[in-house]
């Protein structure tokens, strides 16, 4: 077994030992089971639980720390820990830990972990983490996470996460995220996100986004009331701004979609983009020819009074020349005069490839 495996086994053994000696007030009233204690202690036994003001040893197991505890292997405190707690592997506190906890493997508190917690692997609290937490693997709280949380892998809050969260993999909260969450791959809020979610892959707000979601790949929110910036933005309801390559929503009469492709199931949605699709959008295939391009094939996305066209054409230079190709985009407005007659005007961009004609003195490509 490697030294690392031995360290983990020792930490788990300490956790099992703690579980067997504390957790319920009824058990505490019956008396605590003493564990191995190889340390020097200055303890006041006249108070209940016994107060240890100074602790120095190999590994320790005592009722409560009010001061300084330093151990080469582990420190187990049955009740509360107030002050400085340092161990080579693990600090385990049955109830609340407040002050400064430093360990090579993990800091664990049954209820609240407050202050500064530095660990080589994990910081774990049964209820809340408050203050500064730094770990190589993860910071985990059963309920709330408040303050500054830095981890190499994951920050996990059972209910709420407030403040600044920085994780190499993901920041996850069961209910809400407030503040700034920066995750290497994703940020997830089970209900609402307020503030900033920043990641390279995906941001998720289970119910509502009230702040800024910024991701390289995608943002997902049931209701977007803030701003979504990504390649793909999705919201069941968009009441804010979606800015990306593709924006998708079901309802969105109070929001705005700005992108290359905007899709909404709400006919009253506000959209600015190259392709805007709503329930009343008519998608039409157009075939045309003219004195410039001899043959054109295009798709028109026609909304009320506005339209956009994507298409391609051939033989821009003329039928007496070798084949030339073009691609074009147009955006315009129209007004119906009669049921089958409309007046319209548009502007656009055309990219022309002269192909083999460039060998006959024509530019390789032209623009219009």
mmCIF file of C-alpha atoms in Angstrom:
data_model
loop_
_atom_site.group_PDB
_atom_site.id
_atom_site.type_symbol
_atom_site.label_atom_id
_atom_site.label_comp_id
_atom_site.label_asym_id
_atom_site.label_seq_id
_atom_site.Cartn_x
_atom_site.Cartn_y
_atom_site.Cartn_z
ATOM 1 C CA UNK A 1 0.000 0.000 0.000
ATOM 2 C CA UNK A 2 1.386 3.409 -0.931
ATOM 3 C CA UNK A 3 1.810 6.193 1.595
ATOM 4 C CA UNK A 4 -1.084 8.061 -0.002
ATOM 5 C CA UNK A 5 -3.402 5.058 0.392
ATOM 6 C CA UNK A 6 -2.336 4.685 4.017
ATOM 7 C CA UNK A 7 -3.131 8.345 4.616
ATOM 8 C CA UNK A 8 -6.630 7.951 3.182
ATOM 9 C CA UNK A 9 -7.231 4.815 5.230
ATOM 10 C CA UNK A 10 -6.150 6.623 8.390
ATOM 11 C CA UNK A 11 -8.436 9.540 7.610
ATOM 12 C CA UNK A 12 -11.423 7.247 7.048
ATOM 13 C CA UNK A 13 -10.641 5.413 10.265
ATOM 14 C CA UNK A 14 -10.652 8.733 12.102
ATOM 15 C CA UNK A 15 -14.034 9.553 10.569
ATOM 16 C CA UNK A 16 -15.490 6.216 11.680
ATOM 17 C CA UNK A 17 -14.080 6.731 15.134
ATOM 18 C CA UNK A 18 -15.690 10.164 15.344
ATOM 19 C CA UNK A 19 -19.015 8.784 14.130
ATOM 20 C CA UNK A 20 -18.991 6.197 16.864
ATOM 21 C CA UNK A 21 -18.266 8.680 19.651
ATOM 22 C CA UNK A 22 -20.353 11.752 18.865
ATOM 23 C CA UNK A 23 -23.154 13.319 16.803
ATOM 24 C CA UNK A 24 -26.251 13.399 18.991
ATOM 25 C CA UNK A 25 -26.726 15.405 22.175
ATOM 26 C CA UNK A 26 -28.273 12.348 23.805
ATOM 27 C CA UNK A 27 -25.071 10.420 23.210
ATOM 28 C CA UNK A 28 -23.010 13.274 24.631
ATOM 29 C CA UNK A 29 -25.039 13.279 27.843
ATOM 30 C CA UNK A 30 -24.374 9.559 28.287
ATOM 31 C CA UNK A 31 -20.650 10.145 28.032
ATOM 32 C CA UNK A 32 -18.104 10.104 25.223
ATOM 33 C CA UNK A 33 -16.052 7.110 24.296
ATOM 34 C CA UNK A 34 -12.420 8.000 24.589
ATOM 35 C CA UNK A 35 -10.193 7.307 21.614
ATOM 36 C CA UNK A 36 -6.417 7.033 21.362
ATOM 37 C CA UNK A 37 -4.636 10.171 22.500
ATOM 38 C CA UNK A 38 -0.867 10.476 22.185
ATOM 39 C CA UNK A 39 -0.300 14.127 23.034
ATOM 40 C CA UNK A 40 0.495 16.674 25.710
ATOM 41 C CA UNK A 41 -2.511 18.742 26.759
ATOM 42 C CA UNK A 42 -3.377 21.650 29.003
ATOM 43 C CA UNK A 43 -7.010 20.982 29.899
ATOM 44 C CA UNK A 44 -9.578 22.490 32.248
ATOM 45 C CA UNK A 45 -11.669 19.546 33.477
ATOM 46 C CA UNK A 46 -13.914 21.668 35.689
ATOM 47 C CA UNK A 47 -15.977 22.743 32.710
ATOM 48 C CA UNK A 48 -18.257 20.600 30.609
ATOM 49 C CA UNK A 49 -17.240 19.684 28.078
ATOM 50 C CA UNK A 50 -13.585 19.704 29.164
ATOM 51 C CA UNK A 51 -11.648 22.601 27.619
ATOM 52 C CA UNK A 52 -8.231 21.938 26.121
ATOM 53 C CA UNK A 53 -6.245 25.160 25.716
ATOM 54 C CA UNK A 54 -3.030 23.683 24.367
ATOM 55 C CA UNK A 55 -2.510 20.384 22.555
ATOM 56 C CA UNK A 56 0.715 19.035 21.084
ATOM 57 C CA UNK A 57 1.304 15.473 20.018
ATOM 58 C CA UNK A 58 1.208 12.644 17.502
ATOM 59 C CA UNK A 59 -2.566 12.215 17.374
ATOM 60 C CA UNK A 60 -5.197 13.421 19.786
ATOM 61 C CA UNK A 61 -8.783 12.747 20.823
ATOM 62 C CA UNK A 62 -10.434 15.057 23.331
ATOM 63 C CA UNK A 63 -13.655 16.937 24.107
ATOM 64 C CA UNK A 64 -13.149 20.566 23.054
ATOM 65 C CA UNK A 65 -10.370 22.826 21.823
ATOM 66 C CA UNK A 66 -10.190 26.453 22.970
ATOM 67 C CA UNK A 67 -6.751 27.512 21.855
ATOM 68 C CA UNK A 68 -4.000 25.741 19.896
ATOM 69 C CA UNK A 69 -3.816 22.128 18.785
ATOM 70 C CA UNK A 70 -0.885 20.762 16.786
ATOM 71 C CA UNK A 71 -0.576 17.077 15.873
ATOM 72 C CA UNK A 72 1.692 15.191 13.516
ATOM 73 C CA UNK A 73 -1.067 12.818 12.310
ATOM 74 C CA UNK A 74 -4.619 13.769 13.293
ATOM 75 C CA UNK A 75 -6.750 15.760 15.692
ATOM 76 C CA UNK A 76 -10.256 14.681 16.734
ATOM 77 C CA UNK A 77 -12.363 17.112 18.770
ATOM 78 C CA UNK A 78 -15.721 15.782 19.953
ATOM 79 C CA UNK A 79 -17.526 19.098 20.431
ATOM 80 C CA UNK A 80 -16.239 22.492 19.223
ATOM 81 C CA UNK A 81 -12.881 23.748 18.093
ATOM 82 C CA UNK A 82 -11.995 27.419 18.602
ATOM 83 C CA UNK A 83 -8.575 28.692 17.601
ATOM 84 C CA UNK A 84 -5.725 27.056 15.677
ATOM 85 C CA UNK A 85 -5.923 23.389 14.683
ATOM 86 C CA UNK A 86 -3.026 21.907 12.702
ATOM 87 C CA UNK A 87 -2.412 18.277 11.761
ATOM 88 C CA UNK A 88 -0.393 16.313 9.253
ATOM 89 C CA UNK A 89 -3.404 14.420 7.922
ATOM 90 C CA UNK A 90 -6.836 15.372 9.248
ATOM 91 C CA UNK A 91 -8.661 17.712 11.612
ATOM 92 C CA UNK A 92 -12.074 16.371 12.616
ATOM 93 C CA UNK A 93 -14.504 18.409 14.735
ATOM 94 C CA UNK A 94 -17.826 16.981 15.880
ATOM 95 C CA UNK A 95 -19.749 20.263 15.971
ATOM 96 C CA UNK A 96 -18.359 23.712 15.037
ATOM 97 C CA UNK A 97 -14.830 24.626 14.015
ATOM 98 C CA UNK A 98 -13.906 28.315 14.152
ATOM 99 C CA UNK A 99 -10.560 29.933 13.570
ATOM 100 C CA UNK A 100 -7.710 28.432 11.565
ATOM 101 C CA UNK A 101 -7.629 24.798 10.402
ATOM 102 C CA UNK A 102 -4.635 23.441 8.480
ATOM 103 C CA UNK A 103 -4.231 19.804 7.435
ATOM 104 C CA UNK A 104 -2.378 17.758 4.883
ATOM 105 C CA UNK A 105 -5.464 15.737 3.957
ATOM 106 C CA UNK A 106 -8.805 17.112 5.216
ATOM 107 C CA UNK A 107 -10.622 19.447 7.580
ATOM 108 C CA UNK A 108 -14.011 18.095 8.672
ATOM 109 C CA UNK A 109 -16.684 19.742 10.851
ATOM 110 C CA UNK A 110 -19.999 18.140 11.765
ATOM 111 C CA UNK A 111 -21.830 21.467 11.636
ATOM 112 C CA UNK A 112 -20.121 24.785 10.788
ATOM 113 C CA UNK A 113 -16.590 25.417 9.576
ATOM 114 C CA UNK A 114 -15.757 29.101 10.018
ATOM 115 C CA UNK A 115 -12.622 31.115 9.401
ATOM 116 C CA UNK A 116 -9.683 29.851 7.348
ATOM 117 C CA UNK A 117 -9.501 26.209 6.267
ATOM 118 C CA UNK A 118 -6.479 24.990 4.290
ATOM 119 C CA UNK A 119 -6.199 21.345 3.272
ATOM 120 C CA UNK A 120 -4.283 19.206 0.832
ATOM 121 C CA UNK A 121 -7.430 17.317 -0.174
ATOM 122 C CA UNK A 122 -10.834 18.479 1.135
ATOM 123 C CA UNK A 123 -12.683 20.828 3.465
ATOM 124 C CA UNK A 124 -16.027 19.372 4.574
ATOM 125 C CA UNK A 125 -18.798 20.716 6.796
ATOM 126 C CA UNK A 126 -22.134 19.156 7.650
ATOM 127 C CA UNK A 127 -23.919 22.501 7.624
ATOM 128 C CA UNK A 128 -21.985 25.559 6.440
ATOM 129 C CA UNK A 129 -18.590 26.804 5.293
ATOM 130 C CA UNK A 130 -17.856 30.440 6.101
ATOM 131 C CA UNK A 131 -14.703 32.399 5.401
ATOM 132 C CA UNK A 132 -11.777 31.220 3.275
ATOM 133 C CA UNK A 133 -11.510 27.624 2.116
ATOM 134 C CA UNK A 134 -8.615 26.368 0.010
ATOM 135 C CA UNK A 135 -8.230 22.724 -1.016
ATOM 136 C CA UNK A 136 -6.615 20.683 -3.757
ATOM 137 C CA UNK A 137 -9.678 18.512 -4.379
ATOM 138 C CA UNK A 138 -12.870 20.096 -3.088
ATOM 139 C CA UNK A 139 -14.808 22.221 -0.621
ATOM 140 C CA UNK A 140 -18.105 20.628 0.407
ATOM 141 C CA UNK A 141 -20.854 21.950 2.676
ATOM 142 C CA UNK A 142 -24.117 20.283 3.563
ATOM 143 C CA UNK A 143 -26.047 23.559 3.444
ATOM 144 C CA UNK A 144 -24.434 26.956 2.798
ATOM 145 C CA UNK A 145 -21.076 28.085 1.462
ATOM 146 C CA UNK A 146 -20.101 31.703 2.152
ATOM 147 C CA UNK A 147 -16.955 33.689 1.466
ATOM 148 C CA UNK A 148 -14.021 32.609 -0.695
ATOM 149 C CA UNK A 149 -13.850 28.996 -1.875
ATOM 150 C CA UNK A 150 -10.885 27.840 -3.953
ATOM 151 C CA UNK A 151 -10.447 24.229 -5.024
ATOM 152 C CA UNK A 152 -8.570 22.306 -7.662
ATOM 153 C CA UNK A 153 -11.639 20.247 -8.558
ATOM 154 C CA UNK A 154 -15.051 21.180 -7.120
ATOM 155 C CA UNK A 155 -16.935 23.512 -4.773
ATOM 156 C CA UNK A 156 -20.210 21.968 -3.642
ATOM 157 C CA UNK A 157 -22.884 23.702 -1.555
ATOM 158 C CA UNK A 158 -25.925 21.684 -0.506
ATOM 159 C CA UNK A 159 -28.160 24.769 -0.555
ATOM 160 C CA UNK A 160 -26.619 28.214 -1.081
ATOM 161 C CA UNK A 161 -23.257 29.463 -2.301
ATOM 162 C CA UNK A 162 -22.419 33.126 -1.716
ATOM 163 C CA UNK A 163 -19.231 34.995 -2.507
ATOM 164 C CA UNK A 164 -16.364 34.002 -4.795
ATOM 165 C CA UNK A 165 -16.048 30.394 -5.939
ATOM 166 C CA UNK A 166 -13.118 29.231 -8.031
ATOM 167 C CA UNK A 167 -12.836 25.577 -9.066
ATOM 168 C CA UNK A 168 -10.816 23.688 -11.643
ATOM 169 C CA UNK A 169 -13.822 21.553 -12.598
ATOM 170 C CA UNK A 170 -17.172 22.861 -11.316
ATOM 171 C CA UNK A 171 -19.061 24.998 -8.817
ATOM 172 C CA UNK A 172 -22.365 23.415 -7.781
ATOM 173 C CA UNK A 173 -25.066 24.621 -5.385
ATOM 174 C CA UNK A 174 -28.336 22.876 -4.610
ATOM 175 C CA UNK A 175 -30.391 26.066 -4.516
ATOM 176 C CA UNK A 176 -28.742 29.409 -5.308
ATOM 177 C CA UNK A 177 -25.448 30.974 -6.342
ATOM 178 C CA UNK A 178 -24.789 34.606 -5.465
ATOM 179 C CA UNK A 179 -21.577 36.385 -6.316
ATOM 180 C CA UNK A 180 -18.938 35.145 -8.740
ATOM 181 C CA UNK A 181 -18.578 31.487 -9.744
ATOM 182 C CA UNK A 182 -15.633 30.586 -11.983
ATOM 183 C CA UNK A 183 -15.486 26.923 -13.010
ATOM 184 C CA UNK A 184 -13.113 25.205 -15.393
ATOM 185 C CA UNK A 185 -15.924 23.205 -17.014
ATOM 186 C CA UNK A 186 -19.266 24.210 -15.505
ATOM 187 C CA UNK A 187 -21.275 26.146 -12.929
ATOM 188 C CA UNK A 188 -24.598 24.775 -11.715
ATOM 189 C CA UNK A 189 -27.249 26.399 -9.512
ATOM 190 C CA UNK A 190 -30.202 24.170 -8.690
ATOM 191 C CA UNK A 191 -32.586 27.126 -8.546
ATOM 192 C CA UNK A 192 -31.295 30.674 -9.110
ATOM 193 C CA UNK A 193 -28.029 32.344 -10.103
ATOM 194 C CA UNK A 194 -27.372 35.984 -9.209
ATOM 195 C CA UNK A 195 -24.079 37.596 -10.102
ATOM 196 C CA UNK A 196 -21.616 36.050 -12.547
ATOM 197 C CA UNK A 197 -21.234 32.486 -13.792
ATOM 198 C CA UNK A 198 -18.061 32.095 -15.864
ATOM 199 C CA UNK A 199 -16.880 28.835 -17.416
ATOM 200 C CA UNK A 200 -15.412 27.230 -20.515
ATOM 201 C CA UNK A 201 -18.227 24.714 -21.071
ATOM 202 C CA UNK A 202 -21.675 25.178 -19.519
ATOM 203 C CA UNK A 203 -23.571 27.368 -17.031
ATOM 204 C CA UNK A 204 -26.871 26.100 -15.641
ATOM 205 C CA UNK A 205 -29.537 27.859 -13.550
ATOM 206 C CA UNK A 206 -32.271 25.375 -12.655
ATOM 207 C CA UNK A 207 -35.004 28.003 -12.324
ATOM 208 C CA UNK A 208 -33.804 31.550 -12.938
ATOM 209 C CA UNK A 209 -30.751 33.515 -14.035
ATOM 210 C CA UNK A 210 -30.689 37.039 -12.599
ATOM 211 C CA UNK A 211 -27.105 37.940 -13.489
ATOM 212 C CA UNK A 212 -24.515 37.205 -16.160
ATOM 213 C CA UNK A 213 -23.929 33.759 -17.605
ATOM 214 C CA UNK A 214 -20.753 33.685 -19.699
ATOM 215 C CA UNK A 215 -19.605 30.407 -21.269
ATOM 216 C CA UNK A 216 -17.705 29.280 -24.340
ATOM 217 C CA UNK A 217 -20.204 26.555 -25.256
ATOM 218 C CA UNK A 218 -23.608 27.074 -23.659
ATOM 219 C CA UNK A 219 -25.869 28.678 -21.058
ATOM 220 C CA UNK A 220 -29.070 27.057 -19.793
ATOM 221 C CA UNK A 221 -31.764 28.647 -17.641
ATOM 222 C CA UNK A 222 -35.468 27.967 -17.200
ATOM 223 C CA UNK A 223 -36.048 31.737 -16.945
ATOM 224 C CA UNK A 224 -33.402 34.194 -18.089
ATOM 225 C CA UNK A 225 -33.879 37.621 -16.502
ATOM 226 C CA UNK A 226 -30.263 38.666 -16.861
ATOM 227 C CA UNK A 227 -27.738 38.197 -19.654
ATOM 228 C CA UNK A 228 -26.595 35.039 -21.414
ATOM 229 C CA UNK A 229 -23.421 35.222 -23.529
ATOM 230 C CA UNK A 230 -22.271 32.018 -25.213
ATOM 231 C CA UNK A 231 -22.172 30.065 -28.454
ATOM 232 C CA UNK A 232 -25.590 28.576 -27.616
ATOM 233 C CA UNK A 233 -28.042 30.144 -25.156
ATOM 234 C CA UNK A 234 -31.207 28.365 -24.053
ATOM 235 C CA UNK A 235 -34.027 29.567 -21.852
ATOM 236 C CA UNK A 236 -37.582 28.335 -21.562
ATOM 237 C CA UNK A 237 -38.467 31.977 -20.927
ATOM 238 C CA UNK A 238 -36.230 34.842 -22.021
ATOM 239 C CA UNK A 239 -36.964 38.078 -20.188
ATOM 240 C CA UNK A 240 -33.415 39.402 -20.501
ATOM 241 C CA UNK A 241 -30.715 39.342 -23.183
ATOM 242 C CA UNK A 242 -29.456 36.329 -25.099
ATOM 243 C CA UNK A 243 -26.321 37.113 -27.097
ATOM 244 C CA UNK A 244 -24.637 34.318 -29.023
ATOM 245 C CA UNK A 245 -24.330 32.366 -32.249
ATOM 246 C CA UNK A 246 -27.609 30.553 -31.552
ATOM 247 C CA UNK A 247 -30.305 31.708 -29.106
ATOM 248 C CA UNK A 248 -33.283 29.515 -28.245
ATOM 249 C CA UNK A 249 -36.336 30.239 -26.102
ATOM 250 C CA UNK A 250 -39.991 29.251 -25.878
ATOM 251 C CA UNK A 251 -41.405 32.560 -24.613
ATOM 252 C CA UNK A 252 -39.626 35.860 -24.898
ATOM 253 C CA UNK A 253 -41.854 38.878 -25.464
ATOM 254 C CA UNK A 254 -40.022 40.803 -22.700
ATOM 255 C CA UNK A 255 -36.526 39.792 -23.753
ATOM 256 C CA UNK A 256 -34.112 40.274 -26.648
ATOM 257 C CA UNK A 257 -32.232 37.747 -28.752
ATOM 258 C CA UNK A 258 -29.151 38.911 -30.672
ATOM 259 C CA UNK A 259 -27.234 36.350 -32.716
ATOM 260 C CA UNK A 260 -26.728 34.569 -36.006
ATOM 261 C CA UNK A 261 -29.705 32.250 -35.416
ATOM 262 C CA UNK A 262 -32.561 33.220 -33.096
ATOM 263 C CA UNK A 263 -35.367 30.757 -32.397
ATOM 264 C CA UNK A 264 -38.439 31.465 -30.282
ATOM 265 C CA UNK A 265 -41.871 29.870 -29.929
ATOM 266 C CA UNK A 266 -43.267 33.298 -29.040
ATOM 267 C CA UNK A 267 -44.455 35.366 -32.000
ATOM 268 C CA UNK A 268 -43.928 38.557 -29.978
ATOM 269 C CA UNK A 269 -40.235 37.842 -29.337
ATOM 270 C CA UNK A 270 -37.685 40.585 -30.059
ATOM 271 C CA UNK A 271 -34.950 39.252 -32.339
ATOM 272 C CA UNK A 272 -31.940 40.768 -34.092
ATOM 273 C CA UNK A 273 -29.937 38.378 -36.231
ATOM 274 C CA UNK A 274 -29.237 36.768 -39.571
ATOM 275 C CA UNK A 275 -31.916 34.106 -39.155
ATOM 276 C CA UNK A 276 -34.928 34.850 -36.943
ATOM 277 C CA UNK A 277 -37.460 32.068 -36.511
ATOM 278 C CA UNK A 278 -40.801 32.429 -34.713
ATOM 279 C CA UNK A 279 -44.157 30.622 -35.051
ATOM 280 C CA UNK A 280 -45.294 33.126 -37.701
ATOM 281 C CA UNK A 281 -42.059 32.896 -39.693
ATOM 282 C CA UNK A 282 -42.496 31.666 -43.265
ATOM 283 C CA UNK A 283 -39.520 29.673 -44.566
ATOM 284 C CA UNK A 284 -39.455 29.839 -48.375
ATOM 285 C CA UNK A 285 -37.235 28.348 -51.078
ATOM 286 C CA UNK A 286 -36.284 30.858 -53.776
ATOM 287 C CA UNK A 287 -34.998 30.091 -57.273
ATOM 288 C CA UNK A 288 -33.960 33.037 -59.421
ATOM 289 C CA UNK A 289 -31.676 34.247 -62.166
ATOM 290 C CA UNK A 290 -30.402 37.584 -63.397
ATOM 291 C CA UNK A 291 -27.816 39.492 -65.355
ATOM 292 C CA UNK A 292 -25.229 38.961 -62.593
ATOM 293 C CA UNK A 293 -25.706 35.452 -61.262
ATOM 294 C CA UNK A 294 -27.278 33.315 -63.925
ATOM 295 C CA UNK A 295 -28.695 30.874 -61.364
ATOM 296 C CA UNK A 296 -29.488 31.417 -57.661
ATOM 297 C CA UNK A 297 -30.848 29.081 -54.988
ATOM 298 C CA UNK A 298 -31.758 30.631 -51.630
ATOM 299 C CA UNK A 299 -33.799 30.264 -48.435
ATOM 300 C CA UNK A 300 -35.842 33.212 -47.172
ATOM 301 C CA UNK A 301 -36.980 33.602 -43.552
ATOM 302 C CA UNK A 302 -39.941 35.920 -43.755
ATOM 303 C CA UNK A 303 -41.468 37.606 -40.698
ATOM 304 C CA UNK A 304 -43.954 40.429 -40.467
ATOM 305 C CA UNK A 305 -42.558 43.258 -42.652
ATOM 306 C CA UNK A 306 -38.967 41.909 -42.469
ATOM 307 C CA UNK A 307 -37.011 39.048 -44.032
ATOM 308 C CA UNK A 308 -33.528 37.611 -44.380
ATOM 309 C CA UNK A 309 -32.145 35.546 -47.250
ATOM 310 C CA UNK A 310 -29.242 33.054 -47.402
ATOM 311 C CA UNK A 311 -28.277 31.741 -50.822
ATOM 312 C CA UNK A 312 -25.712 30.732 -53.413
ATOM 313 C CA UNK A 313 -25.345 31.329 -57.155
ATOM 314 C CA UNK A 314 -23.311 30.287 -60.170
ATOM 315 C CA UNK A 315 -21.823 31.791 -63.335
ATOM 316 C CA UNK A 316 -21.345 35.287 -61.986
ATOM 317 C CA UNK A 317 -18.926 36.179 -64.808
ATOM 318 C CA UNK A 318 -21.133 34.905 -67.613
ATOM 319 C CA UNK A 319 -21.913 31.693 -69.461
ATOM 320 C CA UNK A 320 -18.974 32.213 -71.830
ATOM 321 C CA UNK A 321 -16.537 31.901 -68.923
ATOM 322 C CA UNK A 322 -15.544 29.009 -66.715
ATOM 323 C CA UNK A 323 -17.820 28.383 -63.731
ATOM 324 C CA UNK A 324 -17.789 30.963 -60.942
ATOM 325 C CA UNK A 325 -19.652 30.707 -57.629
ATOM 326 C CA UNK A 326 -21.057 33.150 -55.122
ATOM 327 C CA UNK A 327 -22.665 33.124 -51.701
ATOM 328 C CA UNK A 328 -24.875 35.931 -50.405
ATOM 329 C CA UNK A 329 -26.872 37.184 -47.463
ATOM 330 C CA UNK A 330 -29.587 39.843 -47.616
ATOM 331 C CA UNK A 331 -31.826 41.526 -45.063
ATOM 332 C CA UNK A 332 -34.796 43.612 -46.045
ATOM 333 C CA UNK A 333 -38.261 44.948 -45.412
ATOM 334 C CA UNK A 334 -41.457 44.510 -47.396
ATOM 335 C CA UNK A 335 -45.003 45.799 -47.482
ATOM 336 C CA UNK A 336 -47.982 43.958 -49.018
ATOM 337 C CA UNK A 337 -49.880 46.004 -51.607
ATOM 338 C CA UNK A 338 -52.205 43.233 -52.749
ATOM 339 C CA UNK A 339 -52.664 39.650 -51.501
ATOM 340 C CA UNK A 340 -50.175 38.421 -54.108
ATOM 341 C CA UNK A 341 -48.147 41.600 -54.619
ATOM 342 C CA UNK A 342 -45.525 43.147 -52.326
ATOM 343 C CA UNK A 343 -43.020 45.938 -52.551
ATOM 344 C CA UNK A 344 -39.654 45.311 -50.864
ATOM 345 C CA UNK A 345 -36.107 46.526 -50.509
ATOM 346 C CA UNK A 346 -33.016 44.961 -48.959
ATOM 347 C CA UNK A 347 -29.288 45.280 -48.446
ATOM 348 C CA UNK A 348 -26.753 42.484 -48.306
ATOM 349 C CA UNK A 349 -23.298 41.070 -48.858
ATOM 350 C CA UNK A 350 -22.042 38.845 -51.680
ATOM 351 C CA UNK A 351 -18.855 36.796 -51.796
ATOM 352 C CA UNK A 352 -17.714 35.749 -55.307
ATOM 353 C CA UNK A 353 -15.159 33.022 -56.101
ATOM 354 C CA UNK A 354 -13.900 33.224 -59.703
ATOM 355 C CA UNK A 355 -12.452 29.702 -59.527
ATOM 356 C CA UNK A 356 -10.277 28.899 -62.619
ATOM 357 C CA UNK A 357 -11.062 32.294 -64.168
ATOM 358 C CA UNK A 358 -8.356 33.782 -61.944
ATOM 359 C CA UNK A 359 -5.832 32.332 -64.417
ATOM 360 C CA UNK A 360 -7.361 34.530 -67.115
ATOM 361 C CA UNK A 361 -6.751 37.858 -65.413
ATOM 362 C CA UNK A 362 -9.692 37.961 -62.951
ATOM 363 C CA UNK A 363 -9.179 38.391 -59.191
ATOM 364 C CA UNK A 364 -9.362 35.145 -57.218
ATOM 365 C CA UNK A 365 -12.344 36.491 -55.272
ATOM 366 C CA UNK A 366 -14.529 39.584 -55.309
ATOM 367 C CA UNK A 367 -17.079 41.138 -52.964
ATOM 368 C CA UNK A 368 -20.276 43.054 -53.535
#
